[in-house]
mmCIF file of C-alpha atoms in Angstrom:
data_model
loop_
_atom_site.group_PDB
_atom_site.id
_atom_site.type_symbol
_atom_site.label_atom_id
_atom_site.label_comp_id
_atom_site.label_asym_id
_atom_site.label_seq_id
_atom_site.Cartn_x
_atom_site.Cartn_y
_atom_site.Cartn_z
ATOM 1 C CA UNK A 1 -5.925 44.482 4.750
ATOM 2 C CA UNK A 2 -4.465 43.864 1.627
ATOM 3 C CA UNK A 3 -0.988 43.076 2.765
ATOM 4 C CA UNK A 4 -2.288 40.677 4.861
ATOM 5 C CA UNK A 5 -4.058 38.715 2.431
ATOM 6 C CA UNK A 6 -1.176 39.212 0.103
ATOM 7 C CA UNK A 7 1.365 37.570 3.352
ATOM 8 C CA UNK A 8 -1.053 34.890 3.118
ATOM 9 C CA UNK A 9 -1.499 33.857 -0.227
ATOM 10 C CA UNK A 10 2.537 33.953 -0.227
ATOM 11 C CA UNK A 11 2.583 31.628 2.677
ATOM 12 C CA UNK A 12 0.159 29.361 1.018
ATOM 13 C CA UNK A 13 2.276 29.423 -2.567
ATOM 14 C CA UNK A 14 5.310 28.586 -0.251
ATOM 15 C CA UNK A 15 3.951 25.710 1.612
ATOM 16 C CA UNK A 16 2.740 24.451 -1.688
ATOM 17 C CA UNK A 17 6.028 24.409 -2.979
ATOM 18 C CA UNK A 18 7.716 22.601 0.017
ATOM 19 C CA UNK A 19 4.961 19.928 0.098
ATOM 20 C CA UNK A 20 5.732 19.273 -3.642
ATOM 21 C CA UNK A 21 9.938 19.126 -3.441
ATOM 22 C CA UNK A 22 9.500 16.890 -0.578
ATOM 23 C CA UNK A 23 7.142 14.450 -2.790
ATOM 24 C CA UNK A 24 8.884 15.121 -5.372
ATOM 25 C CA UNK A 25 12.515 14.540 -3.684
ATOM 26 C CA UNK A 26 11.190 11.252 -2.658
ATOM 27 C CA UNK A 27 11.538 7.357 -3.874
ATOM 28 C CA UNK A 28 8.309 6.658 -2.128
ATOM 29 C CA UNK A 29 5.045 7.805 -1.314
ATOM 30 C CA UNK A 30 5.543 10.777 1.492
ATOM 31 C CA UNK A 31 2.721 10.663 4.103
ATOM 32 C CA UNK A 32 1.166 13.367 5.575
ATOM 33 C CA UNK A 33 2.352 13.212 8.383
ATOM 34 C CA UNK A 34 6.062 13.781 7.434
ATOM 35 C CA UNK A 35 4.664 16.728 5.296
ATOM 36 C CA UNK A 36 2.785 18.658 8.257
ATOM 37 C CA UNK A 37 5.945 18.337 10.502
ATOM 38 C CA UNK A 38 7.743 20.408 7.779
ATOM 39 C CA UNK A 39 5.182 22.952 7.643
ATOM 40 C CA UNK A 40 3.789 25.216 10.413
ATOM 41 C CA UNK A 41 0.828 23.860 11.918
ATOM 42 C CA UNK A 42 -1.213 26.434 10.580
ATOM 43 C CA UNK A 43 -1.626 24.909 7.514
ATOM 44 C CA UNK A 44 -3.939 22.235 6.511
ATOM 45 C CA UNK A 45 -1.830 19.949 4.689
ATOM 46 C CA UNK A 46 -4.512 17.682 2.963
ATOM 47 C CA UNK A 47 -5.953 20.689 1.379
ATOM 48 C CA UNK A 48 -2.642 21.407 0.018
ATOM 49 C CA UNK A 49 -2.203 17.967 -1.794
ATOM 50 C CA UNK A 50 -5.304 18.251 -2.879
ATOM 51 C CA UNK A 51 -4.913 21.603 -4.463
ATOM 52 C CA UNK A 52 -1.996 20.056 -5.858
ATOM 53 C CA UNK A 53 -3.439 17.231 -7.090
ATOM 54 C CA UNK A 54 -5.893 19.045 -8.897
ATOM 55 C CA UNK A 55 -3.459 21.348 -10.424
ATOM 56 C CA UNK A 56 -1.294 18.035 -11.780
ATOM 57 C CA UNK A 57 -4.760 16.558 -12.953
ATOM 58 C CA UNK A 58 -3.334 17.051 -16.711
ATOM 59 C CA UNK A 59 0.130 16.716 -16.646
ATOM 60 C CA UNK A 60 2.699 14.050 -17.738
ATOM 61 C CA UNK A 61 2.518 13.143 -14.260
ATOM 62 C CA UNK A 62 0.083 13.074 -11.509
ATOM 63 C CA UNK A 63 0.315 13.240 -8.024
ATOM 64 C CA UNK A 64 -1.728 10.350 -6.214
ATOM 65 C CA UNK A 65 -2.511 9.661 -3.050
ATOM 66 C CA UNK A 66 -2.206 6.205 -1.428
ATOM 67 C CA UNK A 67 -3.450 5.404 1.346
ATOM 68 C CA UNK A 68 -2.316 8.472 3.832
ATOM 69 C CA UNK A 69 0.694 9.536 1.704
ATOM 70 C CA UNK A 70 1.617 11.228 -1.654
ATOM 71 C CA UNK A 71 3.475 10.500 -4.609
ATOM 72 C CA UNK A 72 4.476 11.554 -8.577
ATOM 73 C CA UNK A 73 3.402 8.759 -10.986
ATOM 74 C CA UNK A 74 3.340 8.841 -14.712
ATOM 75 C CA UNK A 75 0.014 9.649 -16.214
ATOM 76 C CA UNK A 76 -2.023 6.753 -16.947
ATOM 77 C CA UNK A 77 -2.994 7.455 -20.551
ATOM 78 C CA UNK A 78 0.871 8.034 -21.090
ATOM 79 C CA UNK A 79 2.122 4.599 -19.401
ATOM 80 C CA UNK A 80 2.590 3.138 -22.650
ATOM 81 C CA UNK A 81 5.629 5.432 -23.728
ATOM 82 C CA UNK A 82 7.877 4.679 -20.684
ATOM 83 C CA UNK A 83 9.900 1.729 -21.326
ATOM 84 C CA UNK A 84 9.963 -0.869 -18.594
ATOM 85 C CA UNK A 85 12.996 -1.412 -16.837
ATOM 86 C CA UNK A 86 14.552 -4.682 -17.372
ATOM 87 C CA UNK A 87 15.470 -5.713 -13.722
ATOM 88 C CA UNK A 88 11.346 -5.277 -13.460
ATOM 89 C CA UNK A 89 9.800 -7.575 -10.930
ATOM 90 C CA UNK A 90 8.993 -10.788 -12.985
ATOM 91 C CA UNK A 91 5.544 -11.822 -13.438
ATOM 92 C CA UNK A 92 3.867 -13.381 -11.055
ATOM 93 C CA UNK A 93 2.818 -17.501 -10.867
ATOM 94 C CA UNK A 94 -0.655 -18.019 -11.027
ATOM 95 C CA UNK A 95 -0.758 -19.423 -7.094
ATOM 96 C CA UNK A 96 0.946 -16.172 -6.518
ATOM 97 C CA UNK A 97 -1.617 -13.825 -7.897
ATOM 98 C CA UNK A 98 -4.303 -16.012 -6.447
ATOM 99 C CA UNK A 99 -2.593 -15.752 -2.905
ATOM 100 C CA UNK A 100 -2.483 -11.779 -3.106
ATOM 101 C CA UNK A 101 -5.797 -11.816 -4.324
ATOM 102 C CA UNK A 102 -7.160 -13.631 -1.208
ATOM 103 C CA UNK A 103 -4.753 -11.657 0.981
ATOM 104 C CA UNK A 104 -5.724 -8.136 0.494
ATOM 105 C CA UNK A 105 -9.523 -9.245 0.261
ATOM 106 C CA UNK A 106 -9.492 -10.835 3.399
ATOM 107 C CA UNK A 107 -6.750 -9.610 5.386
ATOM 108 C CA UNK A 108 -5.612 -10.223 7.980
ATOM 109 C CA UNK A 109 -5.767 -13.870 6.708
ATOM 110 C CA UNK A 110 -3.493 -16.911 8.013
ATOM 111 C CA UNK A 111 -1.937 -19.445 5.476
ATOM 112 C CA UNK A 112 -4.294 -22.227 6.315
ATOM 113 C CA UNK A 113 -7.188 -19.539 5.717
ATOM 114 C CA UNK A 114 -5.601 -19.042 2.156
ATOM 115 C CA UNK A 115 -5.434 -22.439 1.595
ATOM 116 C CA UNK A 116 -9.080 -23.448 3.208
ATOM 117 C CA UNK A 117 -10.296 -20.164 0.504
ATOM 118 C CA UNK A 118 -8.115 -22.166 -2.516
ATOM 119 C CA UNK A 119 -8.710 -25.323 -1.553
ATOM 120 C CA UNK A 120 -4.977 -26.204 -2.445
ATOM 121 C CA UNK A 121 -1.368 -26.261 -0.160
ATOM 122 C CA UNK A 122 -0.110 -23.065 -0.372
ATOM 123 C CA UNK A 123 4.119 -23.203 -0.362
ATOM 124 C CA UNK A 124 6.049 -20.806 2.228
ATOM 125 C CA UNK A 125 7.758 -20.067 -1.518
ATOM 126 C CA UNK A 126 4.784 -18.080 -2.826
ATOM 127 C CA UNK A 127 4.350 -15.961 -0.043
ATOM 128 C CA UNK A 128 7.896 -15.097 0.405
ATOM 129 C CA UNK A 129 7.867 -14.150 -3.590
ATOM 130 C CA UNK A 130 4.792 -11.556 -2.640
ATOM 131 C CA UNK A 131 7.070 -10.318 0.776
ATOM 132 C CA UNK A 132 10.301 -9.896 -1.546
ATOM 133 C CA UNK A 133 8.195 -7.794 -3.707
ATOM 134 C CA UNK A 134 7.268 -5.838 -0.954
ATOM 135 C CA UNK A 135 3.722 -6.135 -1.472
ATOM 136 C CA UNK A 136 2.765 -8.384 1.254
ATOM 137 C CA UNK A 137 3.635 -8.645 4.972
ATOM 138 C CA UNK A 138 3.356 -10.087 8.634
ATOM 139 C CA UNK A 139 0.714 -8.116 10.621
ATOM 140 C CA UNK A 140 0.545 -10.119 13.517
ATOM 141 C CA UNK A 141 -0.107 -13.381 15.659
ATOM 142 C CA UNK A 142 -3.896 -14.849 15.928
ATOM 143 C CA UNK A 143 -4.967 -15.656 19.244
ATOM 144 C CA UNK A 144 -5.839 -19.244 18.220
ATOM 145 C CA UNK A 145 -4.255 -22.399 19.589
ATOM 146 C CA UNK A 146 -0.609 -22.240 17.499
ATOM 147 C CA UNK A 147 -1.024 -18.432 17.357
ATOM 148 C CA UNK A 148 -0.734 -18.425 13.700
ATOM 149 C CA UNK A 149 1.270 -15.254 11.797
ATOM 150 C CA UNK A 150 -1.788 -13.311 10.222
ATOM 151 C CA UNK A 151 -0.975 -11.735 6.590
ATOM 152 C CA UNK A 152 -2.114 -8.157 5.560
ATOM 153 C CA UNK A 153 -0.880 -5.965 2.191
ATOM 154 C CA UNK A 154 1.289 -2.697 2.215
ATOM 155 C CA UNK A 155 1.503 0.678 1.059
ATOM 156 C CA UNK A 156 3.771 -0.463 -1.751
ATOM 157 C CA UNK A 157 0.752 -3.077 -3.010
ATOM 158 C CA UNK A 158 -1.289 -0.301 -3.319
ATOM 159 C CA UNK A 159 1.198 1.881 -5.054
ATOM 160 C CA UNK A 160 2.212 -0.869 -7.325
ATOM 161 C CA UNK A 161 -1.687 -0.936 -8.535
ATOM 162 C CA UNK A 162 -2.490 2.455 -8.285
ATOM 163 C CA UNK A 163 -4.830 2.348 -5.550
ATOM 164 C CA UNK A 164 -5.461 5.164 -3.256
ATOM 165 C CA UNK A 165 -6.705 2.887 -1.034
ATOM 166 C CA UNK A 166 -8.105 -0.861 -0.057
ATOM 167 C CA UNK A 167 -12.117 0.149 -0.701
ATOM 168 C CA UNK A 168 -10.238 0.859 -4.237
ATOM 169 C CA UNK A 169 -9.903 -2.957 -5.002
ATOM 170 C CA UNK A 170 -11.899 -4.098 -7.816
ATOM 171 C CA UNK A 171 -15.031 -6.557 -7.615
ATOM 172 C CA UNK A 172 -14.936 -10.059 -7.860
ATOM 173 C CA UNK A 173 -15.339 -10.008 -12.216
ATOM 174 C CA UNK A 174 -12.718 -8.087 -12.206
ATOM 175 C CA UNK A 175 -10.718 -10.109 -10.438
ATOM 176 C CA UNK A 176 -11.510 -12.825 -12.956
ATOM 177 C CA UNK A 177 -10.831 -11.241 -15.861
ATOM 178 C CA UNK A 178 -7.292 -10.007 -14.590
ATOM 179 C CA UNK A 179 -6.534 -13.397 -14.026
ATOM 180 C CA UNK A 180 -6.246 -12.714 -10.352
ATOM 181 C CA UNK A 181 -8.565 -15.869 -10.080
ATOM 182 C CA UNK A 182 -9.124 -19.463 -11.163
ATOM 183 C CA UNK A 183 -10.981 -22.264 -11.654
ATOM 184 C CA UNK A 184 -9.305 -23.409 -8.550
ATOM 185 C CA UNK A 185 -11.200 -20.773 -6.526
ATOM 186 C CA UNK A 186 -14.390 -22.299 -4.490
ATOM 187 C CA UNK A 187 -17.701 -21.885 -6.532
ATOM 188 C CA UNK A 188 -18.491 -19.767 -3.157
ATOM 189 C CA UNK A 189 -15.741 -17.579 -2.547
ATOM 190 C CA UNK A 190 -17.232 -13.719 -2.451
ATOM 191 C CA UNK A 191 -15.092 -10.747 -2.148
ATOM 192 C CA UNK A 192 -15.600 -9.495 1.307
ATOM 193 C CA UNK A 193 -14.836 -5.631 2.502
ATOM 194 C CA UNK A 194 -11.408 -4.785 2.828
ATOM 195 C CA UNK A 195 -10.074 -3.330 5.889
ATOM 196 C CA UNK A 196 -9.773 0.219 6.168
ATOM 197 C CA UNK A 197 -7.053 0.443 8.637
ATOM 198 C CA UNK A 198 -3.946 -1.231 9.582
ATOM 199 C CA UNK A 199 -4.331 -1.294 12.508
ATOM 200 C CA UNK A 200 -4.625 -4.720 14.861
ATOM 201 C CA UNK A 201 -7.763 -6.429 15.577
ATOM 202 C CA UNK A 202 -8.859 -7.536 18.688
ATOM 203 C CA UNK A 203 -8.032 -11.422 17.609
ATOM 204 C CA UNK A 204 -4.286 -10.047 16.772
ATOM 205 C CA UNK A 205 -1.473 -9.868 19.057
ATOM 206 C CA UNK A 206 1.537 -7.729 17.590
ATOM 207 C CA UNK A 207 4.678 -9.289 16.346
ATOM 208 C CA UNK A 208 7.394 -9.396 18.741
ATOM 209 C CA UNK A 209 11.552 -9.637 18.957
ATOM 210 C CA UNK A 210 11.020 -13.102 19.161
ATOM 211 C CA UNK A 211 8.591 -13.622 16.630
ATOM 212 C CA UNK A 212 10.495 -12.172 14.008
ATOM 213 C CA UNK A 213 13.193 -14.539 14.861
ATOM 214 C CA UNK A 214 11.270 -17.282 14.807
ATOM 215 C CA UNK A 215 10.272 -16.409 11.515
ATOM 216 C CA UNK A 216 13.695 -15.906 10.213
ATOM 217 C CA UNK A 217 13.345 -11.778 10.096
ATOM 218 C CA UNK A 218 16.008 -11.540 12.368
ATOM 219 C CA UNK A 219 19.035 -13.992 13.569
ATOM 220 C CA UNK A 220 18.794 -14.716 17.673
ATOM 221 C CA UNK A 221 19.908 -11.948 19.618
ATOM 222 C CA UNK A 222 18.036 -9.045 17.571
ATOM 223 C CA UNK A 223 20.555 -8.563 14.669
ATOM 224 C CA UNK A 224 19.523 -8.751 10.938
ATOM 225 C CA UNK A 225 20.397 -11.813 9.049
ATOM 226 C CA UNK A 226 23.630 -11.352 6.817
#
């Protein structure tokens, strides 16, 4: 009947419009998941973002998808005419784009796996500049003798570069003409496949209480640090 489809092209238009506020409404990138359990199951709720998507293709600003969530970002073409804001995360050493490089390529990766890939000491300094930025962060413990932390990126390193996802990561000349790495680099160091997923592999054990407080997350007992 016509009502019907009328009742349903309503419904659609509606769910539309709550899956964009609560994107919109939003700091970061809203997954999926927190978008479905605000709509009635009924709908399929990566067709909406898509739809979406498609009808933001040629605006001022886009809506992107990274990794498993959504968010408004200013066109790319338009970039240029935003001015930066000055408390802007500073630029990153050299070491420090070198050591994200060889993170996300190869994650989960332990420091003495960066360092055997560099070929230099890598300082706890540089990684905790890439954790402060968000961009990098403890996935878990390898089952090796000394059950070194492993390192892995986050959803805000591939919001920060405008990736959808890790398979999104340039190639390896890319890389080098970014400046994401050096001389320094091993004549034989390839760019491997990214992982897909976060989640553990079978040489991982998750991080625990008392991890984290080993690792200065969290002072002994389970509160945050002051």
């Amino acid at each position: 009947m016509v009502e019907d489809s009328d009742d349903e092209v309503r419904a659609e238009t509606e769910a539309e419009r709550i899956a964009e506020a609560l994107v919109f409404a939003s700091a970061q990138p809203v997954s999926e998941s927190f978008i479905a359990d605000r709509l009635p199951r009924t709908f399929n709720v990566r067709a909406i973002m898509l739809r979406l998507k498609e009808q933001y293709a040629h605006r001022g600003v886009n809506l992107v998808q990274v990794d498993d969530a959504w968010a408004f970002r200013t066109a790319a073409d338009l970039s240029f005419v935003i001015r930066r804001d000055e408390n802007e995360t500073k630029k990153l050493s050299r070491a420090a784009l070198e050591v994200l490089a060889i993170i996300a390529y190869h994650q989960p990766v332990t420091r003495a796996e960066i360092e055997d890939i560099r070929g230099v000491q890598t300082s706890r300094g540089t990684i905790d500049v890439l954790m402060e930025a968000g961009w990098v962060r403890f996935r878990g413990r390898r089952r090796t003798p000394g059950r070194p932390v492993t390192l892995g990126t986050t959803r805000d390193f591939l919001d920060h570069f405008g990736l959808e996802e890790l398979r999104d990561l340039p190639g390896l000349e890319e890389l080098k003409g970014a400046g994401l790495l050096s001389g320094r680099i091993p004549a034989n160091f390839n760019v491997p496949s990214p992982m897909m997923s976060d989640e553990l592999t079978e040489d991982e054990d998750p991080i625990t209480q008392l991890d984290l407080e080993e690792l200065g997350l969290l002072a002994p007992g389970g509160g945050s640090e002051d």
